[in-house]
Amino acid sequence: MILGATLLIYAMVFLRPGDPIVALFGDKPVPEGTYQALREQYNFDKPFLVQWLLFLKGALTLDFGTAFSGQPVIDLVQRAFPVTIKLALMALVIEAVLGVAAGFYAGMRRGKLFDSTMLVVSLLVIAVPIFVFGFVLQLVVGIKLGALPALVSSQATFRELLLPAIVLGLVSFAYVLRLTRTSVIENLTADHVRTARAKGLPDGQVNRRHVLRNSLIPVVTFLGADLGGLMAGAVVTEGIFNVPGVGNLAFQAVRRGETPTIVSVVTIMVLVYVLTSLVVDLLYAWLDPRIRYA
């Protein structure tokens, strides 16, 4: 997966129109000697596959090359990555807690006012692009009301990241809500739930231990895969709120054509996706006793 991701992103950057060395100098003419030296330094004078193999060779020793600013890419990523992880985890908590709670309540009251309202709200959230929510909440909550900071400083405090985390988690919140609601409705008529009620267990215990717990299995699967999606979606959100994370770093690198920075960020995101998938597989055993006992 990692090899395929790096090869794909390398191919897309390689096919990008324009010369990144020329773009680096803007409107100024590039001296021929400087131009050739920079092409050799960043391996732009070599064939595509050779560039990719050289990157993989350096990545094995955590040497991801040098950015156009002269700083090692690994240093830029080390400064930006914790901010994006913090933002993505905040968004994940928001969507998981609110989405599961609203979905469970809606599923238990299928066809009632709250259920219908949540279905309409989730549909609207899914239909509206994330950058629209970003600019609207930034204007209303951050600027008009002043309830939360409209932009994020270099310190990236919890309060500054709260508004972009809400924006980042909105769309996934709608999917979690709908997925939880559907799963709860299915489990309400399951054999094990009817058996638990027939044995005389209290409704609260049946709902918590048998309905909600079994309903979380597909939700956990979605949340695990969504962490990688949140980091990818952070490119837009970090750009709107000026968050100093890897999303903003990747966006600026794409504009400048910095291949080492782009591929390094994508590689780390793929690693995070693989690790979260492993955690999800382990959580299955805790949620589903059939897997644990097998």
PDB file of C-alpha atoms in Angstrom:
ATOM      1  CA  MET A   1       0.000   0.000   0.000  1.00  0.00           C
ATOM      2  CA  ILE A   2       2.790   2.409   0.908  1.00  0.00           C
ATOM      3  CA  LEU A   3       4.749   1.622  -2.257  1.00  0.00           C
ATOM      4  CA  GLY A   4       1.648   2.090  -4.393  1.00  0.00           C
ATOM      5  CA  ALA A   5       0.744   5.394  -2.723  1.00  0.00           C
ATOM      6  CA  THR A   6       4.225   6.861  -3.116  1.00  0.00           C
ATOM      7  CA  LEU A   7       4.441   5.701  -6.747  1.00  0.00           C
ATOM      8  CA  LEU A   8       1.041   7.196  -7.559  1.00  0.00           C
ATOM      9  CA  ILE A   9       1.745  10.564  -5.967  1.00  0.00           C
ATOM     10  CA  TYR A  10       5.180  10.677  -7.579  1.00  0.00           C
ATOM     11  CA  ALA A  11       3.561  10.046 -10.971  1.00  0.00           C
ATOM     12  CA  MET A  12       1.007  12.840 -10.470  1.00  0.00           C
ATOM     13  CA  VAL A  13       3.649  15.336  -9.374  1.00  0.00           C
ATOM     14  CA  PHE A  14       5.908  14.279 -12.243  1.00  0.00           C
ATOM     15  CA  LEU A  15       3.099  14.895 -14.751  1.00  0.00           C
ATOM     16  CA  ARG A  16       2.308  18.288 -13.231  1.00  0.00           C
ATOM     17  CA  PRO A  17       2.755  21.018 -15.862  1.00  0.00           C
ATOM     18  CA  GLY A  18       5.489  23.587 -15.404  1.00  0.00           C
ATOM     19  CA  ASP A  19       8.998  23.546 -14.027  1.00  0.00           C
ATOM     20  CA  PRO A  20       9.210  23.873 -10.224  1.00  0.00           C
ATOM     21  CA  ILE A  21      12.727  25.336 -10.406  1.00  0.00           C
ATOM     22  CA  VAL A  22      11.564  28.122 -12.731  1.00  0.00           C
ATOM     23  CA  ALA A  23       8.485  28.725 -10.561  1.00  0.00           C
ATOM     24  CA  LEU A  24      10.742  29.023  -7.515  1.00  0.00           C
ATOM     25  CA  PHE A  25      12.353  32.153  -8.956  1.00  0.00           C
ATOM     26  CA  GLY A  26       9.072  33.749  -9.990  1.00  0.00           C
ATOM     27  CA  ASP A  27       9.480  36.425 -12.650  1.00  0.00           C
ATOM     28  CA  LYS A  28      13.249  36.611 -12.231  1.00  0.00           C
ATOM     29  CA  PRO A  29      15.503  34.901 -14.768  1.00  0.00           C
ATOM     30  CA  VAL A  30      17.207  31.724 -13.526  1.00  0.00           C
ATOM     31  CA  PRO A  31      21.005  31.560 -14.010  1.00  0.00           C
ATOM     32  CA  GLU A  32      21.915  28.493 -16.022  1.00  0.00           C
ATOM     33  CA  GLY A  33      24.440  27.237 -13.472  1.00  0.00           C
ATOM     34  CA  THR A  34      22.003  27.635 -10.578  1.00  0.00           C
ATOM     35  CA  TYR A  35      19.253  25.951 -12.581  1.00  0.00           C
ATOM     36  CA  GLN A  36      21.354  22.861 -13.322  1.00  0.00           C
ATOM     37  CA  ALA A  37      22.633  22.670  -9.734  1.00  0.00           C
ATOM     38  CA  LEU A  38      19.119  22.728  -8.320  1.00  0.00           C
ATOM     39  CA  ARG A  39      17.917  20.095 -10.794  1.00  0.00           C
ATOM     40  CA  GLU A  40      20.756  17.813  -9.727  1.00  0.00           C
ATOM     41  CA  GLN A  41      20.165  18.530  -6.022  1.00  0.00           C
ATOM     42  CA  TYR A  42      16.476  17.556  -6.205  1.00  0.00           C
ATOM     43  CA  ASN A  43      17.040  14.750  -8.771  1.00  0.00           C
ATOM     44  CA  PHE A  44      14.845  16.482 -11.350  1.00  0.00           C
ATOM     45  CA  ASP A  45      17.434  15.633 -14.012  1.00  0.00           C
ATOM     46  CA  LYS A  46      16.829  11.898 -13.548  1.00  0.00           C
ATOM     47  CA  PRO A  47      14.068   9.683 -15.009  1.00  0.00           C
ATOM     48  CA  PHE A  48      10.822   9.263 -13.109  1.00  0.00           C
ATOM     49  CA  LEU A  49      11.461   5.750 -11.753  1.00  0.00           C
ATOM     50  CA  VAL A  50      14.988   6.690 -10.665  1.00  0.00           C
ATOM     51  CA  GLN A  51      13.595   9.642  -8.688  1.00  0.00           C
ATOM     52  CA  TRP A  52      11.076   7.379  -6.985  1.00  0.00           C
ATOM     53  CA  LEU A  53      13.656   4.715  -6.112  1.00  0.00           C
ATOM     54  CA  LEU A  54      16.026   7.338  -4.701  1.00  0.00           C
ATOM     55  CA  PHE A  55      13.209   8.657  -2.526  1.00  0.00           C
ATOM     56  CA  LEU A  56      12.454   5.149  -1.215  1.00  0.00           C
ATOM     57  CA  LYS A  57      16.139   4.602  -0.484  1.00  0.00           C
ATOM     58  CA  GLY A  58      16.281   7.768   1.615  1.00  0.00           C
ATOM     59  CA  ALA A  59      12.919   7.056   3.292  1.00  0.00           C
ATOM     60  CA  LEU A  60      14.285   3.825   4.742  1.00  0.00           C
ATOM     61  CA  THR A  61      16.628   5.951   6.864  1.00  0.00           C
ATOM     62  CA  LEU A  62      13.985   8.700   7.450  1.00  0.00           C
ATOM     63  CA  ASP A  63      15.803  10.976   5.001  1.00  0.00           C
ATOM     64  CA  PHE A  64      12.966  12.532   2.995  1.00  0.00           C
ATOM     65  CA  GLY A  65      15.138  15.085   1.268  1.00  0.00           C
ATOM     66  CA  THR A  66      15.257  18.869   1.486  1.00  0.00           C
ATOM     67  CA  ALA A  67      12.521  21.409   0.836  1.00  0.00           C
ATOM     68  CA  PHE A  68      13.049  24.399  -1.446  1.00  0.00           C
ATOM     69  CA  SER A  69      13.500  26.514   1.683  1.00  0.00           C
ATOM     70  CA  GLY A  70      16.632  24.514   2.527  1.00  0.00           C
ATOM     71  CA  GLN A  71      15.095  22.826   5.567  1.00  0.00           C
ATOM     72  CA  PRO A  72      14.990  19.032   5.859  1.00  0.00           C
ATOM     73  CA  VAL A  73      11.519  17.737   5.027  1.00  0.00           C
ATOM     74  CA  ILE A  74      11.495  15.525   8.121  1.00  0.00           C
ATOM     75  CA  ASP A  75      11.873  18.641  10.327  1.00  0.00           C
ATOM     76  CA  LEU A  76       8.927  20.357   8.609  1.00  0.00           C
ATOM     77  CA  VAL A  77       6.768  17.255   9.007  1.00  0.00           C
ATOM     78  CA  GLN A  78       7.746  16.794  12.664  1.00  0.00           C
ATOM     79  CA  ARG A  79       6.569  20.334  13.433  1.00  0.00           C
ATOM     80  CA  ALA A  80       3.350  20.132  11.432  1.00  0.00           C
ATOM     81  CA  PHE A  81       2.226  16.537  11.993  1.00  0.00           C
ATOM     82  CA  PRO A  82       1.326  16.807  15.733  1.00  0.00           C
ATOM     83  CA  VAL A  83      -0.976  19.748  14.939  1.00  0.00           C
ATOM     84  CA  THR A  84      -2.870  17.766  12.287  1.00  0.00           C
ATOM     85  CA  ILE A  85      -3.102  14.701  14.539  1.00  0.00           C
ATOM     86  CA  LYS A  86      -4.505  16.886  17.320  1.00  0.00           C
ATOM     87  CA  LEU A  87      -7.015  18.466  14.937  1.00  0.00           C
ATOM     88  CA  ALA A  88      -8.068  15.097  13.451  1.00  0.00           C
ATOM     89  CA  LEU A  89      -8.481  13.485  16.884  1.00  0.00           C
ATOM     90  CA  MET A  90     -10.601  16.417  18.098  1.00  0.00           C
ATOM     91  CA  ALA A  91     -12.790  16.092  15.004  1.00  0.00           C
ATOM     92  CA  LEU A  92     -12.988  12.322  15.513  1.00  0.00           C
ATOM     93  CA  VAL A  93     -14.132  12.717  19.131  1.00  0.00           C
ATOM     94  CA  ILE A  94     -16.734  15.307  18.135  1.00  0.00           C
ATOM     95  CA  GLU A  95     -18.201  13.191  15.353  1.00  0.00           C
ATOM     96  CA  ALA A  96     -18.037   9.956  17.365  1.00  0.00           C
ATOM     97  CA  VAL A  97     -19.627  11.254  20.579  1.00  0.00           C
ATOM     98  CA  LEU A  98     -22.291  13.444  18.974  1.00  0.00           C
ATOM     99  CA  GLY A  99     -22.926  11.120  16.029  1.00  0.00           C
ATOM    100  CA  VAL A 100     -23.337   7.959  18.127  1.00  0.00           C
ATOM    101  CA  ALA A 101     -25.478   9.726  20.745  1.00  0.00           C
ATOM    102  CA  ALA A 102     -27.779  11.357  18.173  1.00  0.00           C
ATOM    103  CA  GLY A 103     -27.941   8.209  16.035  1.00  0.00           C
ATOM    104  CA  PHE A 104     -28.765   5.978  19.011  1.00  0.00           C
ATOM    105  CA  TYR A 105     -31.476   8.337  20.242  1.00  0.00           C
ATOM    106  CA  ALA A 106     -32.935   8.637  16.726  1.00  0.00           C
ATOM    107  CA  GLY A 107     -32.887   4.865  16.205  1.00  0.00           C
ATOM    108  CA  MET A 108     -34.661   4.234  19.505  1.00  0.00           C
ATOM    109  CA  ARG A 109     -37.367   6.724  18.464  1.00  0.00           C
ATOM    110  CA  ARG A 110     -37.775   5.762  14.844  1.00  0.00           C
ATOM    111  CA  GLY A 111     -40.370   7.837  13.014  1.00  0.00           C
ATOM    112  CA  LYS A 112     -40.650  10.431  15.797  1.00  0.00           C
ATOM    113  CA  LEU A 113     -39.875  14.141  15.509  1.00  0.00           C
ATOM    114  CA  PHE A 114     -36.250  13.860  16.647  1.00  0.00           C
ATOM    115  CA  ASP A 115     -35.560  11.050  14.194  1.00  0.00           C
ATOM    116  CA  SER A 116     -37.031  12.957  11.253  1.00  0.00           C
ATOM    117  CA  THR A 117     -35.172  16.127  12.234  1.00  0.00           C
ATOM    118  CA  MET A 118     -31.826  14.308  12.450  1.00  0.00           C
ATOM    119  CA  LEU A 119     -32.364  12.716   9.029  1.00  0.00           C
ATOM    120  CA  VAL A 120     -33.014  16.117   7.436  1.00  0.00           C
ATOM    121  CA  VAL A 121     -30.075  17.751   9.246  1.00  0.00           C
ATOM    122  CA  SER A 122     -27.660  14.958   8.282  1.00  0.00           C
ATOM    123  CA  LEU A 123     -28.807  15.129   4.654  1.00  0.00           C
ATOM    124  CA  LEU A 124     -28.156  18.884   4.553  1.00  0.00           C
ATOM    125  CA  VAL A 125     -24.724  18.460   6.152  1.00  0.00           C
ATOM    126  CA  ILE A 126     -23.740  15.802   3.588  1.00  0.00           C
ATOM    127  CA  ALA A 127     -24.997  17.928   0.684  1.00  0.00           C
ATOM    128  CA  VAL A 128     -23.082  21.107   1.581  1.00  0.00           C
ATOM    129  CA  PRO A 129     -19.309  21.154   0.767  1.00  0.00           C
ATOM    130  CA  ILE A 130     -16.968  21.367   3.731  1.00  0.00           C
ATOM    131  CA  PHE A 131     -15.380  24.639   2.596  1.00  0.00           C
ATOM    132  CA  VAL A 132     -18.823  26.314   2.707  1.00  0.00           C
ATOM    133  CA  PHE A 133     -19.238  25.308   6.362  1.00  0.00           C
ATOM    134  CA  GLY A 134     -15.700  26.482   6.990  1.00  0.00           C
ATOM    135  CA  PHE A 135     -16.172  30.002   5.655  1.00  0.00           C
ATOM    136  CA  VAL A 136     -19.682  30.388   7.140  1.00  0.00           C
ATOM    137  CA  LEU A 137     -18.685  29.269  10.647  1.00  0.00           C
ATOM    138  CA  GLN A 138     -15.492  31.306  10.454  1.00  0.00           C
ATOM    139  CA  LEU A 139     -17.542  34.411   9.594  1.00  0.00           C
ATOM    140  CA  VAL A 140     -20.425  33.859  12.021  1.00  0.00           C
ATOM    141  CA  VAL A 141     -18.818  32.160  15.032  1.00  0.00           C
ATOM    142  CA  GLY A 142     -15.294  33.536  14.710  1.00  0.00           C
ATOM    143  CA  ILE A 143     -15.783  37.080  13.419  1.00  0.00           C
ATOM    144  CA  LYS A 144     -19.401  38.158  14.039  1.00  0.00           C
ATOM    145  CA  LEU A 145     -19.923  36.498  17.428  1.00  0.00           C
ATOM    146  CA  GLY A 146     -16.278  36.226  18.495  1.00  0.00           C
ATOM    147  CA  ALA A 147     -17.056  33.021  20.375  1.00  0.00           C
ATOM    148  CA  LEU A 148     -14.005  31.173  19.027  1.00  0.00           C
ATOM    149  CA  PRO A 149     -10.821  32.321  17.247  1.00  0.00           C
ATOM    150  CA  ALA A 150     -11.342  32.722  13.482  1.00  0.00           C
ATOM    151  CA  LEU A 151      -7.704  31.836  12.705  1.00  0.00           C
ATOM    152  CA  VAL A 152      -5.165  29.530  14.305  1.00  0.00           C
ATOM    153  CA  SER A 153      -1.827  30.858  15.530  1.00  0.00           C
ATOM    154  CA  SER A 154       1.491  29.024  15.459  1.00  0.00           C
ATOM    155  CA  GLN A 155       0.788  27.717  19.007  1.00  0.00           C
ATOM    156  CA  ALA A 156      -2.370  25.899  17.788  1.00  0.00           C
ATOM    157  CA  THR A 157      -4.067  25.793  21.200  1.00  0.00           C
ATOM    158  CA  PHE A 158      -7.121  23.660  21.970  1.00  0.00           C
ATOM    159  CA  ARG A 159      -9.463  26.668  21.829  1.00  0.00           C
ATOM    160  CA  GLU A 160      -8.046  27.787  18.478  1.00  0.00           C
ATOM    161  CA  LEU A 161      -8.458  24.311  16.981  1.00  0.00           C
ATOM    162  CA  LEU A 162     -12.012  23.805  18.246  1.00  0.00           C
ATOM    163  CA  LEU A 163     -13.757  25.631  15.392  1.00  0.00           C
ATOM    164  CA  PRO A 164     -11.781  23.940  12.569  1.00  0.00           C
ATOM    165  CA  ALA A 165     -12.300  20.581  14.346  1.00  0.00           C
ATOM    166  CA  ILE A 166     -16.074  21.144  14.310  1.00  0.00           C
ATOM    167  CA  VAL A 167     -15.955  21.988  10.610  1.00  0.00           C
ATOM    168  CA  LEU A 168     -13.751  18.989   9.849  1.00  0.00           C
ATOM    169  CA  GLY A 169     -15.990  16.575  11.729  1.00  0.00           C
ATOM    170  CA  LEU A 170     -19.352  17.840  10.445  1.00  0.00           C
ATOM    171  CA  VAL A 171     -19.676  15.649   7.348  1.00  0.00           C
ATOM    172  CA  SER A 172     -18.436  12.533   9.134  1.00  0.00           C
ATOM    173  CA  PHE A 173     -20.838  13.327  11.997  1.00  0.00           C
ATOM    174  CA  ALA A 174     -23.739  12.998   9.564  1.00  0.00           C
ATOM    175  CA  TYR A 175     -22.506   9.605   8.321  1.00  0.00           C
ATOM    176  CA  VAL A 176     -21.925   8.328  11.872  1.00  0.00           C
ATOM    177  CA  LEU A 177     -25.413   9.455  12.870  1.00  0.00           C
ATOM    178  CA  ARG A 178     -27.068   7.658   9.946  1.00  0.00           C
ATOM    179  CA  LEU A 179     -24.945   4.535  10.345  1.00  0.00           C
ATOM    180  CA  THR A 180     -25.654   4.298  14.075  1.00  0.00           C
ATOM    181  CA  ARG A 181     -29.373   4.881  13.562  1.00  0.00           C
ATOM    182  CA  THR A 182     -29.614   2.135  10.930  1.00  0.00           C
ATOM    183  CA  SER A 183     -27.624  -0.315  13.029  1.00  0.00           C
ATOM    184  CA  VAL A 184     -29.710   0.387  16.144  1.00  0.00           C
ATOM    185  CA  ILE A 185     -32.959  -0.191  14.235  1.00  0.00           C
ATOM    186  CA  GLU A 186     -31.637  -3.529  12.955  1.00  0.00           C
ATOM    187  CA  ASN A 187     -30.476  -4.680  16.400  1.00  0.00           C
ATOM    188  CA  LEU A 188     -33.759  -3.755  18.100  1.00  0.00           C
ATOM    189  CA  THR A 189     -35.405  -6.695  16.343  1.00  0.00           C
ATOM    190  CA  ALA A 190     -32.453  -9.103  16.658  1.00  0.00           C
ATOM    191  CA  ASP A 191     -32.889 -12.473  18.365  1.00  0.00           C
ATOM    192  CA  HIS A 192     -30.439 -11.761  21.184  1.00  0.00           C
ATOM    193  CA  VAL A 193     -32.292  -8.541  22.085  1.00  0.00           C
ATOM    194  CA  ARG A 194     -35.680 -10.286  22.151  1.00  0.00           C
ATOM    195  CA  THR A 195     -34.178 -13.045  24.285  1.00  0.00           C
ATOM    196  CA  ALA A 196     -32.718 -10.525  26.742  1.00  0.00           C
ATOM    197  CA  ARG A 197     -36.085  -8.777  27.096  1.00  0.00           C
ATOM    198  CA  ALA A 198     -37.859 -12.147  27.525  1.00  0.00           C
ATOM    199  CA  LYS A 199     -35.511 -12.956  30.406  1.00  0.00           C
ATOM    200  CA  GLY A 200     -36.709  -9.829  32.179  1.00  0.00           C
ATOM    201  CA  LEU A 201     -33.580  -7.654  31.869  1.00  0.00           C
ATOM    202  CA  PRO A 202     -34.245  -3.926  32.394  1.00  0.00           C
ATOM    203  CA  ASP A 203     -34.661  -1.871  29.217  1.00  0.00           C
ATOM    204  CA  GLY A 204     -31.694   0.336  30.056  1.00  0.00           C
ATOM    205  CA  GLN A 205     -29.367  -2.649  30.415  1.00  0.00           C
ATOM    206  CA  VAL A 206     -30.671  -4.246  27.220  1.00  0.00           C
ATOM    207  CA  ASN A 207     -30.235  -1.020  25.271  1.00  0.00           C
ATOM    208  CA  ARG A 208     -26.704  -0.397  26.539  1.00  0.00           C
ATOM    209  CA  ARG A 209     -25.238  -3.905  26.511  1.00  0.00           C
ATOM    210  CA  HIS A 210     -27.062  -5.534  23.636  1.00  0.00           C
ATOM    211  CA  VAL A 211     -28.395  -2.848  21.295  1.00  0.00           C
ATOM    212  CA  LEU A 212     -25.790  -0.089  21.501  1.00  0.00           C
ATOM    213  CA  ARG A 213     -22.729  -2.292  21.857  1.00  0.00           C
ATOM    214  CA  ASN A 214     -23.579  -4.454  18.848  1.00  0.00           C
ATOM    215  CA  SER A 215     -24.567  -1.380  16.863  1.00  0.00           C
ATOM    216  CA  LEU A 216     -21.086   0.105  17.316  1.00  0.00           C
ATOM    217  CA  ILE A 217     -19.296  -2.537  15.218  1.00  0.00           C
ATOM    218  CA  PRO A 218     -19.959  -0.900  11.798  1.00  0.00           C
ATOM    219  CA  VAL A 219     -19.504   2.542  13.369  1.00  0.00           C
ATOM    220  CA  VAL A 220     -16.030   1.647  14.673  1.00  0.00           C
ATOM    221  CA  THR A 221     -15.123   0.390  11.195  1.00  0.00           C
ATOM    222  CA  PHE A 222     -16.166   3.717   9.690  1.00  0.00           C
ATOM    223  CA  LEU A 223     -14.388   5.787  12.343  1.00  0.00           C
ATOM    224  CA  GLY A 224     -11.146   3.869  11.916  1.00  0.00           C
ATOM    225  CA  ALA A 225     -11.108   4.416   8.168  1.00  0.00           C
ATOM    226  CA  ASP A 226     -12.315   7.993   8.603  1.00  0.00           C
ATOM    227  CA  LEU A 227      -9.216   9.083  10.539  1.00  0.00           C
ATOM    228  CA  GLY A 228      -7.242   8.968   7.304  1.00  0.00           C
ATOM    229  CA  GLY A 229     -10.052  10.835   5.575  1.00  0.00           C
ATOM    230  CA  LEU A 230     -10.007  13.512   8.268  1.00  0.00           C
ATOM    231  CA  MET A 231      -6.298  14.069   7.715  1.00  0.00           C
ATOM    232  CA  ALA A 232      -6.887  14.362   3.973  1.00  0.00           C
ATOM    233  CA  GLY A 233      -9.814  16.725   4.526  1.00  0.00           C
ATOM    234  CA  ALA A 234      -7.594  18.797   6.788  1.00  0.00           C
ATOM    235  CA  VAL A 235      -5.951  20.201   3.646  1.00  0.00           C
ATOM    236  CA  VAL A 236      -9.053  22.331   3.002  1.00  0.00           C
ATOM    237  CA  THR A 237      -9.823  23.075   6.643  1.00  0.00           C
ATOM    238  CA  GLU A 238      -6.238  23.990   7.516  1.00  0.00           C
ATOM    239  CA  GLY A 239      -6.126  26.310   4.531  1.00  0.00           C
ATOM    240  CA  ILE A 240      -9.286  28.147   5.648  1.00  0.00           C
ATOM    241  CA  PHE A 241      -8.249  28.546   9.285  1.00  0.00           C
ATOM    242  CA  ASN A 242      -4.490  28.883   8.660  1.00  0.00           C
ATOM    243  CA  VAL A 243      -3.700  25.796  10.740  1.00  0.00           C
ATOM    244  CA  PRO A 244       0.067  25.046  10.724  1.00  0.00           C
ATOM    245  CA  GLY A 245      -0.404  21.324  10.030  1.00  0.00           C
ATOM    246  CA  VAL A 246       0.576  18.822   7.361  1.00  0.00           C
ATOM    247  CA  GLY A 247      -2.499  19.673   5.292  1.00  0.00           C
ATOM    248  CA  ASN A 248      -1.339  23.263   4.915  1.00  0.00           C
ATOM    249  CA  LEU A 249       2.218  22.021   4.397  1.00  0.00           C
ATOM    250  CA  ALA A 250       1.087  19.674   1.614  1.00  0.00           C
ATOM    251  CA  PHE A 251      -1.002  22.397  -0.037  1.00  0.00           C
ATOM    252  CA  GLN A 252       1.929  24.800  -0.160  1.00  0.00           C
ATOM    253  CA  ALA A 253       4.203  22.019  -1.408  1.00  0.00           C
ATOM    254  CA  VAL A 254       1.812  21.199  -4.258  1.00  0.00           C
ATOM    255  CA  ARG A 255       1.776  24.846  -5.319  1.00  0.00           C
ATOM    256  CA  ARG A 256       5.588  24.925  -5.402  1.00  0.00           C
ATOM    257  CA  GLY A 257       6.002  21.434  -6.867  1.00  0.00           C
ATOM    258  CA  GLU A 258       8.089  20.168  -3.933  1.00  0.00           C
ATOM    259  CA  THR A 259       8.000  16.451  -4.666  1.00  0.00           C
ATOM    260  CA  PRO A 260       9.854  15.254  -1.511  1.00  0.00           C
ATOM    261  CA  THR A 261       7.487  17.157   0.803  1.00  0.00           C
ATOM    262  CA  ILE A 262       4.321  15.979  -0.957  1.00  0.00           C
ATOM    263  CA  VAL A 263       5.350  12.321  -1.073  1.00  0.00           C
ATOM    264  CA  SER A 264       6.569  12.400   2.550  1.00  0.00           C
ATOM    265  CA  VAL A 265       3.233  13.732   3.807  1.00  0.00           C
ATOM    266  CA  VAL A 266       1.277  11.169   1.781  1.00  0.00           C
ATOM    267  CA  THR A 267       3.510   8.346   3.038  1.00  0.00           C
ATOM    268  CA  ILE A 268       2.921   9.313   6.665  1.00  0.00           C
ATOM    269  CA  MET A 269      -0.845   9.554   6.074  1.00  0.00           C
ATOM    270  CA  VAL A 270      -0.824   6.054   4.588  1.00  0.00           C
ATOM    271  CA  LEU A 271       1.045   4.759   7.651  1.00  0.00           C
ATOM    272  CA  VAL A 272      -1.560   6.343   9.930  1.00  0.00           C
ATOM    273  CA  TYR A 273      -4.331   4.721   7.880  1.00  0.00           C
ATOM    274  CA  VAL A 274      -2.700   1.290   8.169  1.00  0.00           C
ATOM    275  CA  LEU A 275      -2.214   1.639  11.940  1.00  0.00           C
ATOM    276  CA  THR A 276      -5.805   2.783  12.519  1.00  0.00           C
ATOM    277  CA  SER A 277      -7.046  -0.194  10.500  1.00  0.00           C
ATOM    278  CA  LEU A 278      -5.068  -2.468  12.836  1.00  0.00           C
ATOM    279  CA  VAL A 279      -6.593  -0.785  15.902  1.00  0.00           C
ATOM    280  CA  VAL A 280     -10.082  -1.240  14.422  1.00  0.00           C
ATOM    281  CA  ASP A 281      -9.450  -4.972  13.916  1.00  0.00           C
ATOM    282  CA  LEU A 282      -8.388  -5.274  17.554  1.00  0.00           C
ATOM    283  CA  LEU A 283     -11.482  -3.408  18.768  1.00  0.00           C
ATOM    284  CA  TYR A 284     -13.715  -5.948  17.030  1.00  0.00           C
ATOM    285  CA  ALA A 285     -12.726  -8.557  19.617  1.00  0.00           C
ATOM    286  CA  TRP A 286     -13.770  -6.249  22.452  1.00  0.00           C
ATOM    287  CA  LEU A 287     -17.100  -5.295  20.872  1.00  0.00           C
ATOM    288  CA  ASP A 288     -18.108  -8.728  19.533  1.00  0.00           C
ATOM    289  CA  PRO A 289     -17.656 -11.655  21.978  1.00  0.00           C
ATOM    290  CA  ARG A 290     -17.996 -14.132  19.082  1.00  0.00           C
ATOM    291  CA  ILE A 291     -14.689 -12.899  17.640  1.00  0.00           C
ATOM    292  CA  ARG A 292     -12.970 -12.879  21.035  1.00  0.00           C
ATOM    293  CA  TYR A 293     -13.994 -16.391  21.968  1.00  0.00           C
ATOM    294  CA  ALA A 294     -13.250 -17.764  18.494  1.00  0.00           C
TER     295      ALA A 294
END
